[in-house]
Coordinates of N, CA and C in Angstrom, one line a residue:
X1 N -42.8 -19.9 13.0 CA -41.6 -19.1 12.6 C -41.3 -19.4 11.1
X2 N -41.1 -18.4 10.3 CA -40.9 -18.6 8.9 C -39.5 -19.1 8.7
X3 N -39.2 -19.7 7.5 CA -37.9 -20.2 7.2 C -36.8 -19.1 7.3
X4 N -37.3 -17.9 6.8 CA -36.3 -16.8 6.8 C -36.0 -16.4 8.2
X5 N -37.0 -16.3 9.1 CA -36.7 -15.9 10.5 C -35.9 -17.0 11.1
X6 N -36.2 -18.3 10.9 CA -35.5 -19.4 11.5 C -34.0 -19.4 11.1
X7 N -33.7 -19.1 9.8 CA -32.4 -19.1 9.3 C -31.6 -18.0 10.0
X8 N -32.2 -16.8 10.1 CA -31.5 -15.7 10.7 C -31.3 -16.0 12.2
X9 N -32.2 -16.6 12.9 CA -32.0 -16.9 14.3 C -30.9 -17.9 14.5
X10 N -30.8 -18.9 13.6 CA -29.7 -19.9 13.7 C -28.4 -19.2 13.4
X11 N -28.3 -18.3 12.5 CA -27.1 -17.6 12.2 C -26.7 -16.8 13.5
X12 N -27.6 -16.1 14.1 CA -27.3 -15.3 15.3 C -26.8 -16.2 16.4
X13 N -27.4 -17.4 16.6 CA -27.0 -18.3 17.6 C -25.6 -18.9 17.3
X14 N -25.3 -19.2 16.1 CA -24.0 -19.7 15.7 C -23.0 -18.6 15.9
X15 N -23.3 -17.4 15.5 CA -22.4 -16.3 15.7 C -22.0 -16.1 17.1
X16 N -22.9 -16.2 18.0 CA -22.6 -16.0 19.5 C -21.8 -17.2 20.0
X17 N -22.1 -18.4 19.5 CA -21.3 -19.6 19.9 C -19.8 -19.3 19.5
X18 N -19.5 -18.7 18.4 CA -18.2 -18.5 17.9 C -17.5 -17.3 18.6
X19 N -18.3 -16.2 18.8 CA -17.7 -15.0 19.3 C -18.0 -14.6 20.7
X20 N -18.9 -15.3 21.3 CA -19.4 -14.9 22.7 C -20.5 -13.8 22.6
X21 N -21.1 -13.5 23.7 CA -22.2 -12.6 23.8 C -21.7 -11.2 24.3
X22 N -21.1 -10.4 23.4 CA -20.6 -9.1 23.8 C -21.4 -8.0 23.2
X23 N -21.6 -7.0 24.0 CA -22.5 -5.9 23.4 C -21.8 -5.1 22.4
X24 N -22.5 -4.6 21.4 CA -22.0 -3.7 20.4 C -22.4 -2.2 20.8
X25 N -21.5 -1.4 20.9 CA -21.7 0.0 21.2 C -22.1 0.8 20.0
X26 N -22.5 2.1 20.2 CA -22.8 2.9 19.0 C -21.5 3.1 18.2
X27 N -20.4 3.2 18.8 CA -19.1 3.4 18.1 C -18.8 2.1 17.3
X28 N -19.1 0.9 17.9 CA -18.9 -0.3 17.2 C -19.8 -0.4 15.9
X29 N -21.1 0.0 16.1 CA -22.0 0.0 15.0 C -21.6 0.9 13.9
X30 N -21.1 2.1 14.2 CA -20.7 3.0 13.2 C -19.5 2.5 12.4
X31 N -18.5 1.9 13.1 CA -17.4 1.3 12.5 C -17.8 0.2 11.5
X32 N -18.6 -0.7 12.0 CA -19.1 -1.9 11.2 C -19.9 -1.4 10.0
X33 N -20.7 -0.4 10.2 CA -21.5 0.1 9.1 C -20.7 0.7 8.0
X34 N -19.5 1.3 8.4 CA -18.6 1.8 7.4 C -17.8 0.8 6.7
X35 N -17.6 -0.3 7.3 CA -16.7 -1.3 6.7 C -17.4 -2.5 6.0
X36 N -18.6 -2.8 6.5 CA -19.4 -3.9 6.0 C -20.7 -3.6 5.5
X37 N -21.5 -4.6 5.0 CA -22.8 -4.3 4.5 C -23.8 -5.4 5.0
X38 N -25.0 -5.1 5.3 CA -26.0 -6.1 5.7 C -26.1 -7.2 4.7
X39 N -26.2 -8.4 5.1 CA -26.3 -9.6 4.2 C -27.5 -9.4 3.3
X40 N -28.6 -9.0 3.8 CA -29.8 -8.9 3.0 C -29.6 -7.9 1.9
X41 N -29.0 -6.8 2.2 CA -28.7 -5.7 1.2 C -27.8 -6.2 0.1
X42 N -26.7 -6.9 0.5 CA -25.8 -7.4 -0.4 C -26.5 -8.4 -1.4
X43 N -27.2 -9.4 -0.8 CA -27.9 -10.4 -1.6 C -28.9 -9.8 -2.5
X44 N -29.6 -8.8 -2.1 CA -30.6 -8.1 -2.9 C -30.0 -7.4 -4.1
X45 N -28.8 -6.8 -3.9 CA -28.1 -6.1 -4.9 C -27.5 -7.1 -6.0
X46 N -27.3 -8.3 -5.6 CA -26.6 -9.3 -6.4 C -27.6 -10.3 -7.0
X47 N -28.9 -10.2 -6.6 CA -29.9 -11.2 -7.0 C -29.7 -12.5 -6.4
X48 N -29.2 -12.6 -5.2 CA -29.0 -13.9 -4.5 C -30.1 -14.1 -3.4
X49 N -30.4 -15.3 -3.1 CA -31.3 -15.6 -2.0 C -30.6 -15.6 -0.7
X50 N -30.9 -14.7 0.1 CA -30.2 -14.5 1.4 C -30.4 -15.7 2.3
X51 N -31.5 -16.4 2.3 CA -31.7 -17.5 3.1 C -30.8 -18.7 2.6
X52 N -30.7 -18.8 1.3 CA -29.8 -19.9 0.8 C -28.4 -19.6 1.2
X53 N -28.0 -18.3 1.2 CA -26.6 -18.0 1.7 C -26.5 -18.3 3.2
X54 N -27.5 -18.0 4.0 CA -27.5 -18.4 5.4 C -27.3 -19.9 5.6
X55 N -28.0 -20.7 4.8 CA -27.8 -22.1 4.9 C -26.4 -22.5 4.5
X56 N -25.8 -21.9 3.6 CA -24.4 -22.2 3.2 C -23.5 -21.8 4.3
X57 N -23.8 -20.7 5.0 CA -23.0 -20.3 6.2 C -23.1 -21.3 7.3
X58 N -24.3 -21.8 7.6 CA -24.5 -22.8 8.6 C -23.9 -24.1 8.3
X59 N -23.7 -24.4 7.0 CA -23.0 -25.6 6.6 C -21.5 -25.5 6.5
X60 N -21.0 -24.3 6.9 CA -19.6 -24.0 6.9 C -19.0 -24.1 5.4
X61 N -19.8 -23.6 4.5 CA -19.4 -23.5 3.1 C -19.2 -22.1 2.7
X62 N -19.6 -21.1 3.4 CA -19.3 -19.7 3.3 C -19.1 -19.1 4.7
X63 N -18.4 -18.0 4.8 CA -18.1 -17.5 6.2 C -19.3 -17.0 6.8
X64 N -19.4 -17.1 8.1 CA -20.4 -16.5 9.0 C -20.2 -15.0 8.8
X65 N -21.2 -14.2 9.2 CA -21.1 -12.7 9.2 C -19.9 -12.3 10.1
X66 N -19.2 -11.3 9.7 CA -18.1 -10.8 10.6 C -18.6 -10.1 11.9
X67 N -19.8 -9.6 11.8 CA -20.4 -8.9 13.0 C -21.9 -9.0 12.9
X68 N -22.5 -9.0 14.1 CA -23.9 -8.8 14.2 C -24.1 -7.4 14.8
X69 N -24.6 -6.4 14.0 CA -24.8 -5.1 14.5 C -25.9 -5.1 15.6
X70 N -25.9 -4.1 16.4 CA -26.8 -4.1 17.6 C -28.3 -4.2 17.2
X71 N -28.6 -3.8 15.9 CA -30.0 -4.0 15.5 C -30.3 -5.4 14.9
X72 N -29.3 -6.3 15.0 CA -29.4 -7.6 14.5 C -29.0 -7.9 13.1
X73 N -28.6 -6.8 12.4 CA -28.2 -7.0 11.0 C -26.9 -7.8 10.9
X74 N -26.9 -8.8 10.0 CA -25.8 -9.7 9.8 C -24.8 -8.9 8.8
X75 N -23.7 -8.5 9.3 CA -22.8 -7.6 8.6 C -21.7 -8.5 7.9
X76 N -21.6 -8.4 6.6 CA -20.7 -9.2 5.8 C -19.8 -8.3 4.9
X77 N -18.7 -8.8 4.5 CA -17.9 -8.0 3.5 C -18.6 -7.9 2.2
X78 N -18.3 -6.8 1.5 CA -18.9 -6.6 0.2 C -18.4 -7.6 -0.8
X79 N -17.3 -8.2 -0.6 CA -16.8 -9.2 -1.5 C -17.0 -10.6 -1.0
X80 N -18.0 -10.8 -0.2 CA -18.3 -12.1 0.4 C -18.2 -13.3 -0.5
X81 N -18.6 -13.1 -1.8 CA -18.7 -14.2 -2.7 C -17.4 -14.3 -3.7
X82 N -16.5 -13.4 -3.4 CA -15.4 -13.3 -4.4 C -14.5 -14.6 -4.4
X83 N -14.2 -15.2 -3.3 CA -13.4 -16.4 -3.3 C -14.1 -17.5 -3.9
X84 N -15.4 -17.7 -3.6 CA -16.2 -18.7 -4.2 C -16.3 -18.6 -5.7
X85 N -16.4 -17.4 -6.2 CA -16.4 -17.1 -7.6 C -15.0 -17.5 -8.2
X86 N -13.9 -17.1 -7.5 CA -12.6 -17.5 -8.0 C -12.4 -19.0 -8.0
X87 N -13.0 -19.7 -7.1 CA -12.8 -21.1 -7.0 C -13.6 -21.9 -8.0
X88 N -14.6 -21.2 -8.6 CA -15.5 -21.9 -9.5 C -16.8 -22.4 -8.9
X89 N -17.1 -21.8 -7.8 CA -18.4 -22.2 -7.1 C -18.2 -22.5 -5.6
X90 N -19.2 -22.4 -4.9 CA -19.1 -22.7 -3.4 C -18.7 -24.2 -3.2
X91 N -19.1 -25.1 -4.0 CA -18.8 -26.5 -3.8 C -17.3 -26.8 -4.0
X92 N -16.6 -25.9 -4.7 CA -15.1 -26.1 -4.9 C -14.3 -25.2 -4.0
X93 N -14.9 -24.3 -3.2 CA -14.2 -23.3 -2.5 C -13.2 -23.9 -1.5
X94 N -13.7 -24.9 -0.7 CA -12.8 -25.5 0.4 C -11.5 -26.0 -0.2
X95 N -11.6 -26.8 -1.2 CA -10.4 -27.4 -1.8 C -9.5 -26.4 -2.4
X96 N -10.1 -25.4 -3.1 CA -9.3 -24.3 -3.6 C -8.6 -23.5 -2.6
X97 N -9.3 -23.2 -1.5 CA -8.8 -22.4 -0.4 C -7.7 -23.1 0.3
X98 N -7.9 -24.4 0.8 CA -6.9 -25.1 1.5 C -5.7 -25.5 0.7
X99 N -5.9 -25.5 -0.6 CA -4.7 -25.8 -1.5 C -3.7 -24.8 -1.6
X100 N -3.9 -23.6 -1.0 CA -2.9 -22.5 -0.9 C -1.9 -22.8 0.2
X101 N -2.0 -23.8 1.0 CA -1.0 -24.2 2.0 C -0.5 -25.5 1.7
X102 N 0.8 -25.7 1.8 CA 1.5 -27.0 1.5 C 1.1 -28.0 2.5
X103 N 1.0 -27.6 3.8 CA 0.6 -28.5 4.9 C -0.9 -28.6 4.9
X104 N -1.5 -29.7 4.6 CA -3.0 -29.9 4.6 C -3.6 -29.5 5.9
X105 N -3.0 -29.9 7.0 CA -3.5 -29.5 8.3 C -3.6 -28.0 8.5
X106 N -2.6 -27.3 8.1 CA -2.6 -25.8 8.2 C -3.7 -25.3 7.3
X107 N -3.8 -25.8 6.1 CA -4.9 -25.4 5.3 C -6.3 -25.5 5.9
X108 N -6.5 -26.7 6.6 CA -7.8 -26.9 7.2 C -8.0 -25.9 8.4
X109 N -6.9 -25.7 9.1 CA -7.0 -24.7 10.2 C -7.4 -23.3 9.7
X110 N -6.8 -22.9 8.6 CA -7.1 -21.6 8.0 C -8.6 -21.6 7.5
X111 N -9.0 -22.7 6.9 CA -10.4 -22.8 6.4 C -11.3 -22.6 7.5
X112 N -11.1 -23.3 8.7 CA -12.0 -23.2 9.8 C -12.0 -21.7 10.3
X113 N -10.9 -21.1 10.3 CA -10.8 -19.6 10.7 C -11.6 -18.8 9.7
X114 N -11.5 -19.1 8.4 CA -12.1 -18.3 7.4 C -13.7 -18.4 7.5
X115 N -14.2 -19.7 7.6 CA -15.6 -19.8 7.7 C -16.2 -19.4 9.0
X116 N -15.4 -19.2 10.0 CA -15.9 -18.7 11.3 C -16.3 -17.2 11.2
X117 N -15.9 -16.5 10.1 CA -16.2 -15.1 10.0 C -15.3 -14.2 10.7
X118 N -14.3 -14.7 11.4 CA -13.5 -13.9 12.3 C -12.3 -13.3 11.6
X119 N -12.2 -13.5 10.3 CA -11.1 -12.8 9.5 C -11.5 -11.4 9.2
X120 N -11.8 -10.6 10.2 CA -12.1 -9.2 10.0 C -10.9 -8.4 10.1
X121 N -9.7 -9.1 10.2 CA -8.4 -8.4 10.4 C -7.8 -8.0 9.0
X122 N -8.5 -8.2 8.0 CA -8.0 -7.9 6.6 C -9.0 -7.2 5.8
X123 N -8.5 -6.2 5.1 CA -9.5 -5.4 4.2 C -10.0 -6.4 3.1
X124 N -9.2 -7.3 2.6 CA -9.6 -8.2 1.6 C -9.1 -9.6 2.0
X125 N -10.0 -10.5 2.3 CA -9.6 -11.8 2.8 C -9.4 -12.8 1.7
X126 N -8.1 -13.1 1.5 CA -7.7 -14.0 0.4 C -6.6 -14.9 1.1
X127 N -6.4 -16.1 0.5 CA -5.3 -16.9 1.1 C -3.9 -16.2 1.0
X128 N -3.7 -15.4 -0.1 CA -2.4 -14.7 -0.2 C -2.3 -13.7 0.9
X129 N -3.3 -12.9 1.2 CA -3.3 -11.9 2.3 C -3.2 -12.5 3.6
X130 N -3.8 -13.7 3.9 CA -3.7 -14.4 5.1 C -2.3 -14.8 5.4
X131 N -1.7 -15.3 4.4 CA -0.3 -15.8 4.5 C 0.6 -14.6 4.7
X132 N 0.4 -13.5 4.0 CA 1.3 -12.3 4.1 C 1.1 -11.7 5.5
X133 N -0.1 -11.7 6.0 CA -0.3 -11.2 7.4 C 0.5 -12.0 8.4
X134 N 0.4 -13.3 8.2 CA 1.1 -14.2 9.2 C 2.6 -14.0 9.1
X135 N 3.2 -13.8 7.9 CA 4.6 -13.5 7.7 C 5.0 -12.2 8.4
X136 N 4.2 -11.2 8.1 CA 4.6 -9.9 8.6 C 4.5 -9.8 10.2
X137 N 3.4 -10.4 10.7 CA 3.3 -10.4 12.2 C 4.4 -11.2 12.8
X138 N 4.8 -12.3 12.2 CA 5.9 -13.1 12.8 C 7.3 -12.3 12.7
X139 N 7.5 -11.6 11.5 CA 8.7 -10.9 11.4 C 8.8 -9.7 12.3
X140 N 7.7 -9.0 12.5 CA 7.6 -7.8 13.4 C 7.8 -8.3 14.8
X141 N 7.2 -9.4 15.2 CA 7.3 -9.9 16.6 C 8.8 -10.3 16.8
X142 N 9.4 -10.9 15.9 CA 10.8 -11.4 16.1 C 11.7 -10.2 16.2
X143 N 11.5 -9.2 15.4 CA 12.3 -8.0 15.5 C 12.1 -7.2 16.8
X144 N 10.9 -7.1 17.2 CA 10.7 -6.5 18.5 C 11.3 -7.2 19.7
X145 N 11.3 -8.6 19.6 CA 11.8 -9.4 20.7 C 13.3 -9.2 20.8
X146 N 14.0 -9.0 19.6 CA 15.4 -8.9 19.5 C 15.9 -7.4 19.6
X147 N 15.0 -6.5 19.7 CA 15.4 -5.1 19.7 C 16.2 -4.7 20.9
X148 N 17.2 -3.8 20.8 CA 17.9 -3.3 21.9 C 17.2 -2.0 22.4
X149 N 17.8 -1.2 23.2 CA 17.2 0.0 23.7 C 17.2 1.1 22.7
X150 N 18.2 1.1 21.8 CA 18.2 2.2 20.8 C 18.8 1.7 19.5
X151 N 17.9 0.9 18.8 CA 18.4 0.3 17.5 C 18.7 1.4 16.5
X152 N 19.6 1.1 15.6 CA 20.1 2.1 14.6 C 19.0 2.4 13.6
X153 N 19.2 3.5 12.8 CA 18.2 4.0 11.9 C 17.8 2.9 10.8
X154 N 18.8 2.1 10.4 CA 18.5 1.1 9.3 C 17.6 0.0 9.9
X155 N 17.8 -0.3 11.2 CA 16.9 -1.3 11.8 C 15.5 -0.8 11.9
X156 N 15.4 0.5 12.3 CA 14.1 1.1 12.4 C 13.4 1.2 11.1
X157 N 14.2 1.5 10.0 CA 13.6 1.6 8.7 C 13.0 0.2 8.2
X158 N 13.8 -0.8 8.5 CA 13.4 -2.2 8.1 C 12.1 -2.6 8.9
X159 N 12.1 -2.2 10.2 CA 10.9 -2.5 11.0 C 9.6 -1.8 10.4
X160 N 9.8 -0.5 10.1 CA 8.7 0.3 9.7 C 8.2 -0.1 8.3
X161 N 9.1 -0.7 7.5 CA 8.7 -1.2 6.2 C 7.7 -2.3 6.4
X162 N 8.0 -3.2 7.3 CA 7.1 -4.3 7.6 C 5.8 -3.8 8.3
X163 N 5.9 -2.9 9.2 CA 4.7 -2.3 9.9 C 3.8 -1.7 8.9
X164 N 4.4 -0.9 7.9 CA 3.6 -0.2 6.9 C 2.9 -1.2 6.0
X165 N 3.6 -2.3 5.7 CA 3.0 -3.4 4.8 C 1.8 -4.0 5.6
X166 N 1.9 -4.2 6.9 CA 0.8 -4.8 7.6 C -0.3 -3.8 7.8
X167 N 0.0 -2.6 8.0 CA -1.0 -1.5 8.1 C -1.9 -1.4 6.8
X168 N -1.2 -1.6 5.7 CA -2.0 -1.6 4.4 C -3.0 -2.7 4.3
X169 N -2.7 -3.8 5.0 CA -3.6 -5.0 4.9 C -4.7 -5.0 5.8
X170 N -4.5 -4.3 7.0 CA -5.5 -4.4 8.1 C -6.4 -3.1 8.3
X171 N -7.6 -3.3 8.6 CA -8.5 -2.2 9.0 C -8.2 -1.7 10.4
X172 N -8.9 -0.8 10.9 CA -8.7 -0.2 12.2 C -9.1 -1.1 13.4
X173 N -10.0 -2.0 13.2 CA -10.7 -2.8 14.3 C -11.5 -1.8 15.1
X174 N -12.3 -2.5 16.0 CA -13.2 -1.7 16.9 C -13.1 -2.3 18.3
X175 N -13.7 -1.7 19.3 CA -13.6 -2.2 20.7 C -14.2 -3.5 20.8
X176 N -15.3 -3.8 20.1 CA -15.9 -5.1 20.1 C -14.9 -6.2 19.8
X177 N -14.0 -6.0 18.8 CA -13.0 -7.0 18.5 C -12.1 -7.4 19.6
X178 N -11.7 -6.4 20.5 CA -10.9 -6.7 21.6 C -11.6 -7.5 22.7
X179 N -12.9 -7.4 22.7 CA -13.7 -8.2 23.6 C -13.8 -9.7 23.1
X180 N -14.2 -9.8 21.9 CA -14.4 -11.2 21.4 C -13.0 -12.0 21.2
X181 N -11.9 -11.3 20.9 CA -10.7 -11.9 20.8 C -9.9 -12.0 22.1
X182 N -10.5 -11.4 23.2 CA -9.9 -11.5 24.5 C -8.6 -10.8 24.7
X183 N -8.4 -9.7 24.0 CA -7.2 -8.9 24.2 C -6.9 -8.0 23.0
X184 N -5.7 -7.5 23.0 CA -5.3 -6.6 21.9 C -5.3 -7.3 20.5
X185 N -5.6 -6.5 19.5 CA -5.5 -7.0 18.1 C -4.1 -7.0 17.6
X186 N -4.0 -7.6 16.4 CA -2.6 -7.5 15.7 C -2.3 -6.1 15.4
X187 N -3.2 -5.3 15.1 CA -2.9 -3.8 14.8 C -2.4 -3.2 16.1
X188 N -2.9 -3.5 17.3 CA -2.4 -3.0 18.5 C -1.0 -3.4 18.7
X189 N -0.7 -4.7 18.6 CA 0.6 -5.2 18.9 C 1.7 -5.0 17.8
X190 N 1.3 -5.0 16.6 CA 2.2 -5.1 15.5 C 2.2 -3.8 14.6
X191 N 1.3 -2.9 14.9 CA 1.3 -1.6 14.1 C 1.5 -0.5 15.1
X192 N 0.5 -0.3 16.0 CA 0.5 0.9 16.9 C 1.6 0.8 17.9
X193 N 1.9 -0.3 18.5 CA 2.9 -0.4 19.5 C 4.3 -0.2 18.9
X194 N 4.7 -0.9 17.8 CA 6.0 -0.6 17.3 C 6.2 0.8 16.9
X195 N 5.2 1.5 16.3 CA 5.3 2.9 15.9 C 5.5 3.8 17.1
X196 N 4.9 3.4 18.2 CA 5.0 4.3 19.4 C 6.4 4.0 20.1
X197 N 6.8 2.8 20.1 CA 8.1 2.4 20.8 C 9.3 2.8 20.0
X198 N 9.2 2.7 18.7 CA 10.4 3.0 17.8 C 9.9 4.0 16.7
X199 N 9.9 5.3 17.0 CA 9.5 6.2 16.0 C 10.3 6.1 14.7
X200 N 9.6 6.4 13.6 CA 10.2 6.3 12.3 C 11.5 7.2 12.2
X201 N 12.6 6.7 11.6 CA 13.8 7.5 11.5 C 13.5 8.7 10.6
X202 N 14.1 9.8 10.9 CA 14.0 11.0 10.0 C 15.0 10.9 8.9
X203 N 14.5 11.6 7.8 CA 15.4 11.7 6.6 C 15.2 10.6 5.7

């Protein structure tokens, strides 16, 4: 087995350890192909060694692929290296990333989530966007929990402002995501459901 094949096999094994062994449908593949790019393609375009990137992923220094397409392609965001570049290099990324949270334990929790590759819930994965998503989902959830049967237009307008802000941060997701996350996504619960339950006020 070549080093290249071995690295790809280890990535696939690690991916399934994190996400479970769920099938990708043709619809899943189409969604992922539209949102992400194969790791080999991205690295070739940037002049990077794909196997070195795989080794960094396995060492939890860069995120795992967000998806494994049904043909085995390791699908990653086009800006996979953006945060490492902003931090001044892969070796500085963890400290830079976790430093965006005042609570060190929370920062480490978010780092673990980041390198797991499961932050497919954001168009652009940055500490600021992660924090903003958390704020918005908490605010939306609290408003829905306190909502009466027929809240006034100003309440609905405030809810929709937060829902729209979250909508701008999040992609559509695909059926595969609901399998690996074991239920509805944040878009299901905090975008689609509020819009269906409390239509936007007119005027």
